[in-house]
Amino acid sequence: MRIVLFCGKDLGSDIVFTHLKDHHNLVGVVSELPPSKKRLLKNRIKRLGVGVVIFQLVFMKIAVPLVNFFSRKRLGEIRKMFSIESIETFDDHLFVPSINDPKVREFVSQVKPDAIVVNGTRIIGKKLLNAVDSPMVNIHVGITPKYRGVHGGYWALVNDDPDHCGVTTHLIDAGIDTGGVICQRIINPTKNDSFVTYPLLQLKEGLVCLDEALLAIKNNNLVLLDTSKSESKLYYHPTIWQYLYY
């Protein structure tokens, strides 16, 4: 199958890119540039309030770098599990300020993929969804719909819910991690794992789910899991106080 990747610019995107390049017929990549920090901050404040956002920023700017420092050995061990090449080495590559830029629709129309893999982009708008005939498969580091949003593995452990500490591949729809679920896998963190290593462990299992999803699409036998009885909740970045408490 002809595969196109929609992604951000980070380590996770490089990992997914390399996997698709090495194991599938990757014919195009669309990379979304990081959003404006000012706009991102404004949207978060509107959604969560000034107080929450301030303490989220303290967590991300102070706690996360410290956790990264003390987890560097474990991070190195996990990275060795992956083959990693820079996404910028790929020739047929489109860089856009937003995944919803009109150029993306033109790119997809020209490349004509059989499936689109999504990893780490902003919410895909209805115009792009309606313009694309190919199924879009997202890798979400959480078990949906129970752990939608960000840091699904972390929040599952916070909730003493290890049976839902995992990863999901699902179809993209207009909601936030609400599309039909194709595959889910659980991770088993060790005592040496932390907030910064959970996503890489999830991504490792997510690539297995991705292969299953693409094979099902190729064979035209895609079957979605029944998640209608599962609770659904949207999670955000923890604040520094939540992180210290849990």
mmCIF file of C-alpha atoms in Angstrom:
data_model
loop_
_atom_site.group_PDB
_atom_site.id
_atom_site.type_symbol
_atom_site.label_atom_id
_atom_site.label_comp_id
_atom_site.label_asym_id
_atom_site.label_seq_id
_atom_site.Cartn_x
_atom_site.Cartn_y
_atom_site.Cartn_z
ATOM 1 C CA MET A 1 0.000 0.000 0.000
ATOM 2 C CA ARG A 2 0.978 3.614 -0.542
ATOM 3 C CA ILE A 3 1.355 5.258 2.882
ATOM 4 C CA VAL A 4 1.592 8.953 3.794
ATOM 5 C CA LEU A 5 2.661 10.126 7.247
ATOM 6 C CA PHE A 6 1.242 13.219 8.970
ATOM 7 C CA CYS A 7 3.420 14.136 11.943
ATOM 8 C CA GLY A 8 5.087 16.732 14.116
ATOM 9 C CA LYS A 9 8.811 17.332 14.552
ATOM 10 C CA ASP A 10 10.013 15.259 17.498
ATOM 11 C CA LEU A 11 11.635 11.953 18.416
ATOM 12 C CA GLY A 12 8.358 10.040 18.229
ATOM 13 C CA SER A 13 7.767 11.229 14.673
ATOM 14 C CA ASP A 14 11.289 10.172 13.657
ATOM 15 C CA ILE A 15 10.637 6.715 15.117
ATOM 16 C CA VAL A 16 7.321 6.280 13.291
ATOM 17 C CA PHE A 17 8.842 7.642 10.069
ATOM 18 C CA THR A 18 11.755 5.189 10.201
ATOM 19 C CA HIS A 19 9.430 2.262 10.886
ATOM 20 C CA LEU A 20 7.182 3.130 7.953
ATOM 21 C CA LYS A 21 10.150 3.710 5.652
ATOM 22 C CA ASP A 22 11.758 0.393 6.585
ATOM 23 C CA HIS A 23 8.667 -1.813 6.702
ATOM 24 C CA HIS A 24 6.054 -0.223 4.452
ATOM 25 C CA ASN A 25 5.727 1.703 1.192
ATOM 26 C CA LEU A 26 6.063 5.252 2.497
ATOM 27 C CA VAL A 27 5.415 7.660 -0.387
ATOM 28 C CA GLY A 28 5.053 11.009 1.365
ATOM 29 C CA VAL A 29 5.506 12.884 4.646
ATOM 30 C CA VAL A 30 3.750 16.009 5.893
ATOM 31 C CA SER A 31 5.447 17.633 8.895
ATOM 32 C CA GLU A 32 3.604 20.197 10.969
ATOM 33 C CA LEU A 33 5.775 22.945 12.416
ATOM 34 C CA PRO A 34 5.424 23.625 16.173
ATOM 35 C CA PRO A 35 2.451 25.885 16.959
ATOM 36 C CA SER A 36 2.860 29.435 18.213
ATOM 37 C CA LYS A 37 3.619 29.272 21.945
ATOM 38 C CA LYS A 38 1.597 32.419 22.532
ATOM 39 C CA ARG A 39 -1.454 31.011 20.772
ATOM 40 C CA LEU A 40 -1.073 27.648 22.481
ATOM 41 C CA LEU A 41 -0.860 29.317 25.879
ATOM 42 C CA LYS A 42 -3.897 31.477 25.155
ATOM 43 C CA ASN A 43 -5.986 28.433 24.160
ATOM 44 C CA ARG A 44 -4.932 26.502 27.258
ATOM 45 C CA ILE A 45 -5.805 29.396 29.564
ATOM 46 C CA LYS A 46 -9.203 29.714 27.911
ATOM 47 C CA ARG A 47 -9.841 26.010 28.443
ATOM 48 C CA LEU A 48 -8.300 25.402 31.875
ATOM 49 C CA GLY A 49 -7.802 28.761 33.575
ATOM 50 C CA VAL A 50 -4.708 30.814 34.399
ATOM 51 C CA GLY A 51 -3.836 29.038 37.665
ATOM 52 C CA VAL A 52 -3.823 25.528 36.214
ATOM 53 C CA VAL A 53 -1.796 26.563 33.162
ATOM 54 C CA ILE A 54 0.847 28.329 35.274
ATOM 55 C CA PHE A 55 1.447 25.205 37.361
ATOM 56 C CA GLN A 56 1.444 23.030 34.213
ATOM 57 C CA LEU A 57 4.209 25.258 32.835
ATOM 58 C CA VAL A 58 6.184 24.935 36.068
ATOM 59 C CA PHE A 59 5.931 21.174 35.736
ATOM 60 C CA MET A 60 7.028 21.138 32.083
ATOM 61 C CA LYS A 61 9.843 23.679 32.476
ATOM 62 C CA ILE A 62 11.319 22.452 35.770
ATOM 63 C CA ALA A 63 10.130 18.939 36.682
ATOM 64 C CA VAL A 64 10.302 17.331 33.232
ATOM 65 C CA PRO A 65 13.946 18.352 32.568
ATOM 66 C CA LEU A 66 14.885 16.953 35.991
ATOM 67 C CA VAL A 67 13.055 13.680 35.313
ATOM 68 C CA ASN A 68 14.791 13.506 31.925
ATOM 69 C CA PHE A 69 18.173 13.956 33.634
ATOM 70 C CA PHE A 70 17.607 11.195 36.178
ATOM 71 C CA SER A 71 16.068 8.903 33.520
ATOM 72 C CA ARG A 72 18.851 9.309 30.956
ATOM 73 C CA LYS A 73 20.191 5.761 31.393
ATOM 74 C CA ARG A 74 16.748 4.205 30.971
ATOM 75 C CA LEU A 75 15.975 6.497 28.027
ATOM 76 C CA GLY A 76 19.166 5.317 26.360
ATOM 77 C CA GLU A 77 18.172 1.673 26.866
ATOM 78 C CA ILE A 78 14.755 2.207 25.318
ATOM 79 C CA ARG A 79 16.041 4.213 22.358
ATOM 80 C CA LYS A 80 18.273 1.280 21.440
ATOM 81 C CA MET A 81 15.075 -0.726 20.836
ATOM 82 C CA PHE A 82 14.279 1.504 17.845
ATOM 83 C CA SER A 83 15.816 2.229 14.496
ATOM 84 C CA ILE A 84 15.797 6.033 14.262
ATOM 85 C CA GLU A 85 16.464 8.281 11.279
ATOM 86 C CA SER A 86 15.636 11.954 10.899
ATOM 87 C CA ILE A 87 12.392 12.624 9.123
ATOM 88 C CA GLU A 88 14.109 15.451 7.249
ATOM 89 C CA THR A 89 16.082 12.929 5.183
ATOM 90 C CA PHE A 90 12.965 11.948 3.238
ATOM 91 C CA ASP A 91 12.685 13.460 -0.246
ATOM 92 C CA ASP A 92 8.917 13.690 -0.783
ATOM 93 C CA HIS A 93 8.346 15.891 2.243
ATOM 94 C CA LEU A 94 6.007 18.825 2.854
ATOM 95 C CA PHE A 95 6.511 21.219 5.788
ATOM 96 C CA VAL A 96 3.423 23.210 6.818
ATOM 97 C CA PRO A 97 2.571 25.607 9.677
ATOM 98 C CA SER A 98 -0.582 23.575 10.359
ATOM 99 C CA ILE A 99 -1.774 20.138 9.307
ATOM 100 C CA ASN A 100 -4.970 21.879 8.164
ATOM 101 C CA ASP A 101 -3.122 24.058 5.650
ATOM 102 C CA PRO A 102 -4.731 23.835 2.149
ATOM 103 C CA LYS A 103 -1.380 22.627 0.793
ATOM 104 C CA VAL A 104 -1.896 19.359 2.650
ATOM 105 C CA ARG A 105 -5.060 18.598 0.706
ATOM 106 C CA GLU A 106 -3.220 19.317 -2.541
ATOM 107 C CA PHE A 107 -0.320 17.089 -1.489
ATOM 108 C CA VAL A 108 -2.604 14.158 -0.635
ATOM 109 C CA SER A 109 -4.491 14.605 -3.899
ATOM 110 C CA GLN A 110 -1.246 14.339 -5.844
ATOM 111 C CA VAL A 111 0.292 11.437 -3.906
ATOM 112 C CA LYS A 112 -2.943 9.398 -3.713
ATOM 113 C CA PRO A 113 -2.164 7.268 -0.637
ATOM 114 C CA ASP A 114 -4.066 4.120 0.320
ATOM 115 C CA ALA A 115 -3.759 5.020 4.009
ATOM 116 C CA ILE A 116 -2.513 7.922 6.123
ATOM 117 C CA VAL A 117 -0.713 7.445 9.440
ATOM 118 C CA VAL A 118 -1.012 10.302 11.952
ATOM 119 C CA ASN A 119 1.397 10.893 14.823
ATOM 120 C CA GLY A 120 1.710 14.011 16.946
ATOM 121 C CA THR A 121 -0.243 16.597 14.959
ATOM 122 C CA ARG A 122 -2.878 19.057 16.063
ATOM 123 C CA ILE A 123 -6.554 18.145 15.630
ATOM 124 C CA ILE A 124 -7.328 17.485 11.976
ATOM 125 C CA GLY A 125 -10.161 19.735 10.781
ATOM 126 C CA LYS A 126 -13.295 18.745 8.926
ATOM 127 C CA LYS A 127 -12.139 20.251 5.616
ATOM 128 C CA LEU A 128 -9.154 17.919 5.470
ATOM 129 C CA LEU A 129 -11.144 14.958 6.767
ATOM 130 C CA ASN A 130 -13.801 15.462 4.096
ATOM 131 C CA ALA A 131 -11.217 15.950 1.346
ATOM 132 C CA VAL A 132 -9.370 12.684 2.011
ATOM 133 C CA ASP A 133 -10.788 9.330 0.929
ATOM 134 C CA SER A 134 -8.018 7.240 2.511
ATOM 135 C CA PRO A 135 -8.434 5.954 6.079
ATOM 136 C CA MET A 136 -6.413 7.944 8.622
ATOM 137 C CA VAL A 137 -4.881 5.906 11.444
ATOM 138 C CA ASN A 138 -3.675 7.668 14.591
ATOM 139 C CA ILE A 139 -1.222 6.340 17.181
ATOM 140 C CA HIS A 140 -2.440 7.506 20.593
ATOM 141 C CA VAL A 141 -0.316 6.955 23.699
ATOM 142 C CA GLY A 142 -3.244 5.963 25.864
ATOM 143 C CA ILE A 143 -6.156 3.536 25.925
ATOM 144 C CA THR A 144 -9.134 5.268 24.353
ATOM 145 C CA PRO A 145 -11.764 6.358 25.031
ATOM 146 C CA LYS A 146 -10.913 5.998 28.739
ATOM 147 C CA TYR A 147 -7.650 7.965 28.490
ATOM 148 C CA ARG A 148 -8.004 10.538 25.752
ATOM 149 C CA GLY A 149 -5.804 13.612 25.478
ATOM 150 C CA VAL A 150 -2.183 13.481 26.676
ATOM 151 C CA HIS A 151 -0.060 11.237 28.897
ATOM 152 C CA GLY A 152 -2.555 8.362 28.913
ATOM 153 C CA GLY A 153 -0.078 5.877 30.386
ATOM 154 C CA TYR A 154 0.886 8.195 33.228
ATOM 155 C CA TRP A 155 -2.727 8.974 34.139
ATOM 156 C CA ALA A 156 -3.652 5.274 34.091
ATOM 157 C CA LEU A 157 -0.915 4.592 36.665
ATOM 158 C CA VAL A 158 -2.014 7.616 38.713
ATOM 159 C CA ASN A 159 -5.503 6.099 38.774
ATOM 160 C CA ASP A 160 -4.079 2.705 39.828
ATOM 161 C CA ASP A 161 -5.365 1.310 36.546
ATOM 162 C CA PRO A 162 -2.414 -0.643 35.032
ATOM 163 C CA ASP A 163 -4.779 -2.692 32.860
ATOM 164 C CA HIS A 164 -5.367 0.496 30.849
ATOM 165 C CA CYS A 165 -1.761 1.688 30.720
ATOM 166 C CA GLY A 166 -1.125 1.293 27.017
ATOM 167 C CA VAL A 167 -1.500 2.524 23.473
ATOM 168 C CA THR A 168 -4.240 2.662 20.843
ATOM 169 C CA THR A 169 -4.405 2.844 17.078
ATOM 170 C CA HIS A 170 -7.697 4.332 15.958
ATOM 171 C CA LEU A 171 -9.323 5.976 12.977
ATOM 172 C CA ILE A 172 -9.319 9.758 12.889
ATOM 173 C CA ASP A 173 -12.621 11.599 13.202
ATOM 174 C CA ALA A 174 -13.523 15.185 14.110
ATOM 175 C CA GLY A 175 -13.178 14.607 17.872
ATOM 176 C CA ILE A 176 -10.177 14.325 20.186
ATOM 177 C CA ASP A 177 -9.108 10.659 20.204
ATOM 178 C CA THR A 178 -12.704 9.546 19.659
ATOM 179 C CA GLY A 179 -12.356 7.607 16.387
ATOM 180 C CA GLY A 180 -13.064 3.885 15.977
ATOM 181 C CA VAL A 181 -10.509 1.724 17.804
ATOM 182 C CA ILE A 182 -8.521 -0.736 15.705
ATOM 183 C CA CYS A 183 -5.950 -2.147 18.127
ATOM 184 C CA GLN A 184 -4.813 -1.678 21.732
ATOM 185 C CA ARG A 185 -1.789 -2.984 23.625
ATOM 186 C CA ILE A 186 -0.701 -2.688 27.263
ATOM 187 C CA ILE A 187 2.793 -1.776 28.510
ATOM 188 C CA ASN A 188 4.486 -3.071 31.656
ATOM 189 C CA PRO A 189 6.717 -0.315 33.054
ATOM 190 C CA THR A 190 9.598 -1.263 35.346
ATOM 191 C CA LYS A 191 10.636 0.507 38.552
ATOM 192 C CA ASN A 192 13.214 2.357 36.432
ATOM 193 C CA ASP A 193 10.560 3.905 34.187
ATOM 194 C CA SER A 194 9.084 7.348 34.639
ATOM 195 C CA PHE A 195 6.891 10.025 33.128
ATOM 196 C CA VAL A 196 9.388 10.537 30.282
ATOM 197 C CA THR A 197 9.884 6.859 29.400
ATOM 198 C CA TYR A 198 6.244 5.746 29.363
ATOM 199 C CA PRO A 199 5.536 7.356 25.937
ATOM 200 C CA LEU A 200 8.466 5.540 24.302
ATOM 201 C CA LEU A 201 7.319 2.203 25.733
ATOM 202 C CA GLN A 202 3.834 2.966 24.450
ATOM 203 C CA LEU A 203 5.160 3.887 21.021
ATOM 204 C CA LYS A 204 7.055 0.594 20.800
ATOM 205 C CA GLU A 205 3.785 -1.290 21.268
ATOM 206 C CA GLY A 206 2.007 1.262 19.088
ATOM 207 C CA LEU A 207 4.126 0.253 16.093
ATOM 208 C CA VAL A 208 2.859 -3.328 16.517
ATOM 209 C CA CYS A 209 -0.695 -1.997 16.541
ATOM 210 C CA LEU A 210 0.061 0.150 13.514
ATOM 211 C CA ASP A 211 1.272 -2.844 11.513
ATOM 212 C CA GLU A 212 -1.916 -4.717 12.410
ATOM 213 C CA ALA A 213 -4.057 -1.759 11.369
ATOM 214 C CA LEU A 214 -2.308 -1.300 8.015
ATOM 215 C CA LEU A 215 -2.493 -5.026 7.263
ATOM 216 C CA ALA A 216 -6.236 -5.011 7.988
ATOM 217 C CA ILE A 217 -6.728 -2.020 5.684
ATOM 218 C CA LYS A 218 -4.670 -3.694 2.963
ATOM 219 C CA ASN A 219 -6.721 -6.900 3.212
ATOM 220 C CA ASN A 220 -9.981 -4.950 3.438
ATOM 221 C CA ASN A 221 -10.942 -6.670 6.694
ATOM 222 C CA LEU A 222 -10.737 -3.810 9.173
ATOM 223 C CA VAL A 223 -12.771 -4.629 12.295
ATOM 224 C CA LEU A 224 -13.224 -2.012 15.026
ATOM 225 C CA LEU A 225 -13.255 -2.891 18.720
ATOM 226 C CA ASP A 226 -16.454 -2.287 20.682
ATOM 227 C CA THR A 227 -15.671 0.477 23.188
ATOM 228 C CA SER A 228 -19.248 1.667 23.639
ATOM 229 C CA LYS A 229 -19.361 0.599 27.304
ATOM 230 C CA SER A 230 -16.046 2.202 28.239
ATOM 231 C CA GLU A 231 -15.951 5.480 30.128
ATOM 232 C CA SER A 232 -14.469 8.429 28.268
ATOM 233 C CA LYS A 233 -12.337 11.197 29.737
ATOM 234 C CA LEU A 234 -10.007 13.846 28.318
ATOM 235 C CA TYR A 235 -6.717 14.343 30.197
ATOM 236 C CA TYR A 236 -4.233 17.223 30.157
ATOM 237 C CA HIS A 237 -0.669 17.852 31.327
ATOM 238 C CA PRO A 238 -0.327 17.431 35.104
ATOM 239 C CA THR A 239 0.429 20.475 37.208
ATOM 240 C CA ILE A 240 3.559 20.461 39.366
ATOM 241 C CA TRP A 241 1.351 19.881 42.421
ATOM 242 C CA GLN A 242 -0.408 16.900 40.883
ATOM 243 C CA TYR A 243 2.900 15.363 39.866
ATOM 244 C CA LEU A 244 4.433 15.786 43.316
ATOM 245 C CA TYR A 245 1.289 14.484 45.020
ATOM 246 C CA TYR A 246 1.012 11.336 42.889
#
